[in-house]
Tab-separated table of C-alpha atoms in Angstrom:
chain	number	residue	atom	x	y	z
A	285	MET	CA	-16.263	22.201	-5.599
A	286	LYS	CA	-14.593	18.873	-4.834
A	287	ALA	CA	-14.053	16.410	-7.708
A	288	ASN	CA	-15.974	13.491	-7.779
A	289	MET	CA	-13.474	10.617	-7.176
A	290	LYS	CA	-15.126	8.373	-9.275
A	291	ASP	CA	-15.044	10.688	-12.069
A	292	ILE	CA	-11.033	11.057	-11.297
A	293	ASN	CA	-10.706	7.345	-11.406
A	294	LYS	CA	-12.617	6.919	-14.735
A	295	ASN	CA	-10.621	9.692	-16.096
A	296	CYS	CA	-7.049	8.105	-14.891
A	297	GLU	CA	-7.969	4.665	-16.257
A	298	THR	CA	-4.937	4.391	-18.395
A	299	CYS	CA	-2.815	6.571	-16.415
A	300	PRO	CA	0.614	4.982	-15.626
A	301	ALA	CA	1.152	3.757	-11.972
A	302	HIS	CA	4.890	4.287	-11.926
A	303	ASN	CA	6.794	6.914	-9.595
A	304	LEU	CA	8.385	8.792	-11.761
A	305	SER	CA	10.875	10.556	-9.815
A	306	ASN	CA	12.053	7.321	-8.038
A	307	LEU	CA	12.723	5.883	-11.591
A	308	VAL	CA	14.892	8.755	-12.140
A	309	LYS	CA	16.715	8.061	-8.930
A	310	LEU	CA	17.051	4.556	-10.309
A	311	GLY	CA	18.560	5.665	-13.407
A	312	VAL	CA	15.371	5.051	-15.436
A	313	ASP	CA	14.407	7.823	-18.348
A	314	MET	CA	10.964	7.625	-19.125
A	315	THR	CA	11.195	10.771	-21.328
A	316	HIS	CA	9.694	8.875	-24.445
A	317	PHE	CA	7.859	6.082	-22.804
A	318	ASP	CA	4.190	5.796	-21.526
A	319	PHE	CA	4.855	2.571	-19.126
A	320	VAL	CA	7.628	0.573	-17.827
A	321	VAL	CA	7.604	-3.082	-16.912
A	322	ALA	CA	10.014	-4.872	-14.705
A	323	LEU	CA	11.152	-8.349	-15.604
A	324	ALA	CA	11.825	-10.593	-12.814
A	325	GLY	CA	12.668	-14.376	-12.349
A	326	ASN	CA	15.128	-17.011	-10.685
A	327	PRO	CA	18.237	-17.452	-12.354
A	328	ASN	CA	18.486	-19.924	-15.311
A	329	VAL	CA	14.497	-19.448	-16.279
A	330	GLY	CA	15.053	-18.160	-19.626
A	331	LYS	CA	14.641	-14.463	-18.746
A	332	SER	CA	16.936	-13.008	-20.882
A	333	THR	CA	15.521	-14.972	-23.784
A	334	VAL	CA	12.170	-13.336	-22.947
A	335	PHE	CA	13.835	-10.125	-22.606
A	336	ASN	CA	15.071	-10.399	-26.152
A	337	SER	CA	11.783	-11.636	-27.710
A	338	LEU	CA	10.036	-8.510	-26.309
A	339	THR	CA	12.778	-6.144	-27.512
A	340	GLY	CA	14.527	-7.090	-30.225
A	341	LEU	CA	17.402	-4.743	-30.965
A	342	LYS	CA	15.763	-1.909	-29.077
A	343	GLN	CA	18.124	-2.487	-25.983
A	344	HIS	CA	21.039	-1.327	-24.008
A	345	THR	CA	23.083	-2.510	-20.991
A	346	GLY	CA	24.774	-0.636	-18.421
A	347	ASN	CA	25.213	-0.493	-14.539
A	348	TRP	CA	22.601	0.380	-11.693
A	349	PRO	CA	23.379	3.923	-10.130
A	350	GLY	CA	26.357	3.295	-7.629
A	351	LYS	CA	26.531	-0.581	-8.185
A	352	THR	CA	28.450	-2.945	-10.196
A	353	VAL	CA	25.701	-5.007	-11.112
A	354	GLY	CA	24.921	-4.878	-15.071
A	355	ARG	CA	21.199	-4.039	-16.319
A	356	ALA	CA	19.790	-4.057	-19.457
A	357	GLU	CA	17.005	-2.106	-20.749
A	358	GLY	CA	14.885	-2.323	-23.697
A	359	ALA	CA	11.731	-0.975	-25.403
A	360	PHE	CA	8.871	-2.262	-27.395
A	361	GLN	CA	5.377	-0.678	-28.755
A	362	TYR	CA	1.823	-2.392	-28.361
A	363	ASN	CA	-1.388	-0.784	-29.663
A	364	ASN	CA	0.266	2.645	-30.115
A	365	LYS	CA	1.762	2.538	-26.471
A	366	ARG	CA	5.389	2.638	-25.575
A	367	TYR	CA	6.898	0.222	-23.188
A	368	LYS	CA	10.249	0.555	-21.376
A	369	ILE	CA	11.355	-2.678	-20.091
A	370	VAL	CA	13.962	-3.315	-17.129
A	371	ASP	CA	15.544	-6.704	-16.945
A	372	LEU	CA	16.280	-6.866	-13.229
A	373	PRO	CA	18.843	-9.213	-11.461
A	374	GLY	CA	17.766	-12.890	-11.326
A	375	THR	CA	16.988	-13.662	-7.649
A	376	TYR	CA	15.319	-16.572	-5.618
A	377	SER	CA	13.915	-13.936	-3.260
A	378	LEU	CA	13.171	-10.482	-2.310
A	379	LEU	CA	14.406	-10.619	1.060
A	380	SER	CA	17.212	-7.783	0.331
A	381	THR	CA	19.990	-10.631	1.759
A	382	SER	CA	21.948	-9.839	-1.310
A	383	VAL	CA	22.785	-7.036	-3.832
A	384	ASP	CA	20.578	-8.431	-6.622
A	385	GLU	CA	17.822	-8.901	-4.216
A	386	GLU	CA	18.151	-5.614	-3.166
A	387	ILE	CA	18.182	-4.294	-6.347
A	388	ALA	CA	15.270	-6.293	-7.788
A	389	ARG	CA	13.178	-5.376	-4.593
A	390	ASP	CA	13.750	-1.718	-4.428
A	391	PHE	CA	12.931	-1.297	-8.042
A	392	ILE	CA	9.616	-3.137	-7.598
A	393	LEU	CA	9.022	-1.317	-4.433
A	394	PHE	CA	9.957	2.298	-5.109
A	395	GLY	CA	9.827	2.415	-8.894
A	396	GLN	CA	6.432	1.009	-8.888
A	397	PRO	CA	6.643	-0.471	-12.332
A	398	ASP	CA	3.279	-0.224	-14.247
A	399	VAL	CA	4.068	-4.007	-14.610
A	400	THR	CA	6.168	-6.673	-13.214
A	401	VAL	CA	6.392	-9.836	-15.348
A	402	ILE	CA	7.683	-12.624	-13.536
A	403	VAL	CA	9.210	-15.297	-15.599
A	404	VAL	CA	9.178	-18.975	-13.973
A	405	ASP	CA	10.443	-22.224	-15.514
A	406	ALA	CA	7.280	-24.169	-16.280
A	407	SER	CA	9.009	-27.534	-15.420
A	408	ARG	CA	9.989	-26.299	-12.208
A	409	LEU	CA	6.975	-24.176	-11.507
A	410	GLU	CA	6.681	-25.412	-7.499
A	411	ARG	CA	10.223	-23.875	-6.813
A	412	ASN	CA	9.842	-20.694	-8.823
A	413	LEU	CA	6.549	-19.667	-6.825
A	414	ASN	CA	8.494	-18.608	-3.919
A	415	LEU	CA	9.556	-15.516	-5.647
A	416	THR	CA	6.102	-14.950	-7.187
A	417	LEU	CA	4.336	-14.978	-3.764
A	418	GLN	CA	6.645	-12.439	-2.680
A	419	VAL	CA	6.432	-10.372	-5.519
A	420	LEU	CA	2.513	-10.223	-4.867
A	421	GLU	CA	3.042	-8.896	-1.576
A	422	ILE	CA	4.359	-6.129	-3.028
A	423	THR	CA	2.655	-4.918	-5.965
A	424	ASP	CA	-0.701	-6.141	-7.446
A	425	ARG	CA	0.097	-5.223	-11.336
A	426	VAL	CA	1.704	-8.777	-12.423
A	427	VAL	CA	1.974	-11.144	-15.256
A	428	LEU	CA	3.220	-14.496	-14.660
A	429	CYS	CA	4.967	-16.067	-17.618
A	430	LEU	CA	5.301	-19.889	-17.660
A	431	ASN	CA	8.133	-20.278	-19.843
A	432	LEU	CA	9.849	-23.257	-20.822
A	433	ILE	CA	6.349	-24.721	-21.408
A	434	ASP	CA	7.440	-26.998	-24.120
A	435	GLU	CA	10.143	-28.511	-21.800
A	436	ALA	CA	7.428	-29.126	-19.173
A	437	GLU	CA	5.268	-30.838	-21.788
A	438	ARG	CA	8.053	-32.965	-22.897
A	439	HIS	CA	8.500	-34.244	-19.349
A	440	ASN	CA	4.321	-35.022	-19.644
A	441	LEU	CA	3.837	-32.023	-16.930
A	442	LYS	CA	0.678	-30.422	-17.434
A	443	ILE	CA	-0.244	-26.716	-16.145
A	444	ASP	CA	-3.831	-25.765	-16.055
A	445	ASP	CA	-3.122	-21.760	-16.514
A	446	ARG	CA	-6.572	-20.714	-15.949
A	447	LEU	CA	-6.815	-22.073	-12.524
A	448	LEU	CA	-3.507	-20.896	-11.781
A	449	SER	CA	-4.627	-17.283	-12.818
A	450	LYS	CA	-7.639	-17.621	-10.805
A	451	GLU	CA	-5.856	-18.740	-8.032
A	452	LEU	CA	-3.017	-16.036	-8.088
A	453	GLY	CA	-5.371	-13.383	-9.246
A	454	ILE	CA	-3.092	-12.294	-12.264
A	455	PRO	CA	-2.624	-13.275	-15.846
A	456	VAL	CA	-0.860	-16.726	-16.653
A	457	VAL	CA	0.791	-16.971	-20.007
A	458	LYS	CA	2.365	-19.859	-21.555
A	459	CYS	CA	5.449	-19.173	-23.365
A	460	SER	CA	8.433	-20.759	-24.928
A	461	ALA	CA	10.356	-17.795	-25.544
A	462	ARG	CA	13.071	-19.290	-27.360
A	463	GLN	CA	10.377	-20.554	-30.017
A	464	GLY	CA	8.635	-17.417	-30.036
A	465	LEU	CA	5.413	-19.090	-28.858
A	466	GLY	CA	3.229	-17.296	-26.589
A	467	ILE	CA	4.989	-14.007	-26.805
A	468	PRO	CA	1.692	-12.255	-28.827
A	469	ASP	CA	-0.155	-13.411	-25.869
A	470	LEU	CA	2.470	-11.928	-23.240
A	471	LEU	CA	2.395	-8.632	-24.691
A	472	SER	CA	-1.361	-8.537	-24.818
A	473	SER	CA	-1.552	-9.326	-21.136
A	474	ILE	CA	1.181	-6.823	-20.119
A	475	HIS	CA	-0.821	-4.132	-22.046
A	476	LYS	CA	-4.168	-5.106	-20.237
A	477	VAL	CA	-2.586	-4.791	-16.678
A	478	ALA	CA	-0.743	-1.484	-17.655
A	479	THR	CA	-4.026	0.088	-18.783
A	480	LYS	CA	-6.060	-1.656	-16.217
A	481	GLU	CA	-8.292	-3.399	-18.525
A	482	PHE	CA	-7.225	-6.381	-16.397
A	483	ILE	CA	-7.423	-5.640	-12.550
A	484	CYS	CA	-5.272	-8.019	-10.677
A	485	LYS	CA	-6.572	-9.365	-7.555
A	486	PRO	CA	-3.240	-11.022	-6.309
A	487	TYR	CA	-3.148	-13.900	-3.665
A	488	ARG	CA	-1.251	-12.614	-0.324
A	489	MET	CA	-0.195	-15.063	2.217
A	490	THR	CA	-1.686	-15.370	5.812
A	491	ASN	CA	0.242	-15.865	8.949
A	492	THR	CA	-0.362	-18.776	11.090
A	493	SER	CA	1.568	-17.185	14.337
A	494	LYS	CA	-0.796	-15.353	16.745
A	495	LYS	CA	2.254	-13.570	18.077
A	496	ILE	CA	3.491	-12.535	14.630
A	497	SER	CA	0.162	-11.577	13.363
A	498	ASN	CA	-0.638	-9.639	16.575
A	499	ALA	CA	2.662	-7.666	15.949
A	500	ILE	CA	1.992	-7.035	12.392
A	501	ASP	CA	-1.354	-5.841	13.323
A	502	ASP	CA	-0.002	-3.454	15.765
A	503	ILE	CA	2.691	-2.071	13.444
A	504	ASN	CA	-0.018	-1.810	10.587
A	505	LYS	CA	-2.226	0.329	12.439
A	506	LYS	CA	0.522	2.807	13.202
A	507	LEU	CA	1.530	2.714	9.928
A	508	LYS	CA	-1.829	3.583	8.415
A	509	GLU	CA	-2.102	6.558	11.046
A	510	GLN	CA	0.798	8.113	9.906
A	511	PHE	CA	0.792	7.113	6.119
A	512	PRO	CA	-2.826	6.900	5.185
A	513	ASN	CA	-2.679	6.901	1.545
A	514	LEU	CA	-0.302	3.823	1.587
A	515	ALA	CA	-2.264	0.649	0.908
A	516	ASN	CA	-0.111	-2.282	1.481
A	517	THR	CA	1.013	-1.637	5.024
A	518	ARG	CA	0.874	-5.268	5.919
A	519	TRP	CA	3.980	-6.039	3.791
A	520	ILE	CA	5.890	-2.740	5.197
A	521	ALA	CA	5.068	-3.986	8.640
A	522	LEU	CA	6.542	-7.352	8.145
A	523	ARG	CA	9.827	-5.972	6.615
A	524	LEU	CA	10.324	-3.695	9.787
A	525	LEU	CA	9.853	-6.561	12.033
A	526	GLU	CA	12.540	-8.529	10.104
A	527	GLY	CA	14.760	-5.458	10.510
A	528	ASP	CA	15.101	-4.344	6.819
A	529	GLN	CA	17.335	-1.243	7.003
A	530	ASN	CA	16.239	0.080	3.522
A	531	ILE	CA	12.637	0.078	4.661
A	532	ILE	CA	13.448	1.455	7.848
A	533	ASP	CA	15.377	4.444	6.269
A	534	ALA	CA	12.408	5.075	3.930
A	535	ILE	CA	10.150	5.281	6.969
A	536	LYS	CA	12.487	7.714	9.047
A	537	SER	CA	12.996	9.851	5.717
A	538	GLY	CA	9.172	9.700	4.839
A	539	GLU	CA	9.989	8.382	1.249
A	540	ILE	CA	7.586	5.698	2.087
A	541	GLY	CA	4.863	7.896	2.365
A	542	LYS	CA	5.093	9.144	-1.309
A	543	LEU	CA	4.390	5.547	-2.692
A	544	SER	CA	0.892	4.998	-4.115
A	545	PHE	CA	0.226	1.226	-3.798
A	546	VAL	CA	-3.539	0.377	-5.077
A	547	GLU	CA	-4.597	-2.688	-3.169
A	548	ASN	CA	-7.526	-4.707	-4.015
A	549	GLU	CA	-9.552	-7.075	-2.044
A	550	ASN	CA	-9.591	-10.604	-2.658
């Protein structure tokens, strides 16, 4: 007798979404942890301060496998769940034009963290949202951390976090990590996304060029035929058009077919 998919989904409501085998390849040991969190953001947005606020002394440093780029890992516990958090290199984009961008992009794409926290400078929000929109193209398990909110308010900048959350389809949390403000709310939002209490419905960009849209649709159709369980084929198709070698290699090896994206309709 075939299992009822609704029952399976119900039983897996709090199942981790991360790709364990790929995390091992990326040098992340999940032996004693329930969920993995990626911490992303532009340089100089206070990401390290957020990391320290979440982990305290429960952290260690090293290098990414095969790279000379440093990596920090930490841990925290919330509502009886154990979280490992990985601080990704600070980047302005995920277009894989530098080693840092490649590391950050590949961790989110192939490691499939249960939650990706994007730290932005609340006083320079427009500049920071470029990375946010790129991350939302890859994963639908995201929390946006509006760090340095005290600096923004000092410059008379007001941010409607509820409206921004509605527009982006993800939790948005105001923080001032160096003051410890907003960290409890950030922890709560991470937990809700990880345990699927909050189902994100991320905003995704559309193309205005008809030629590009037609090309993406054509590749998208072929990807769905070859990898029927791969949800976010549109983003993969766009990367193929741009000649992304890592994505090309993942297609050729079949590694891309092992990913388990869960895409929500807006």
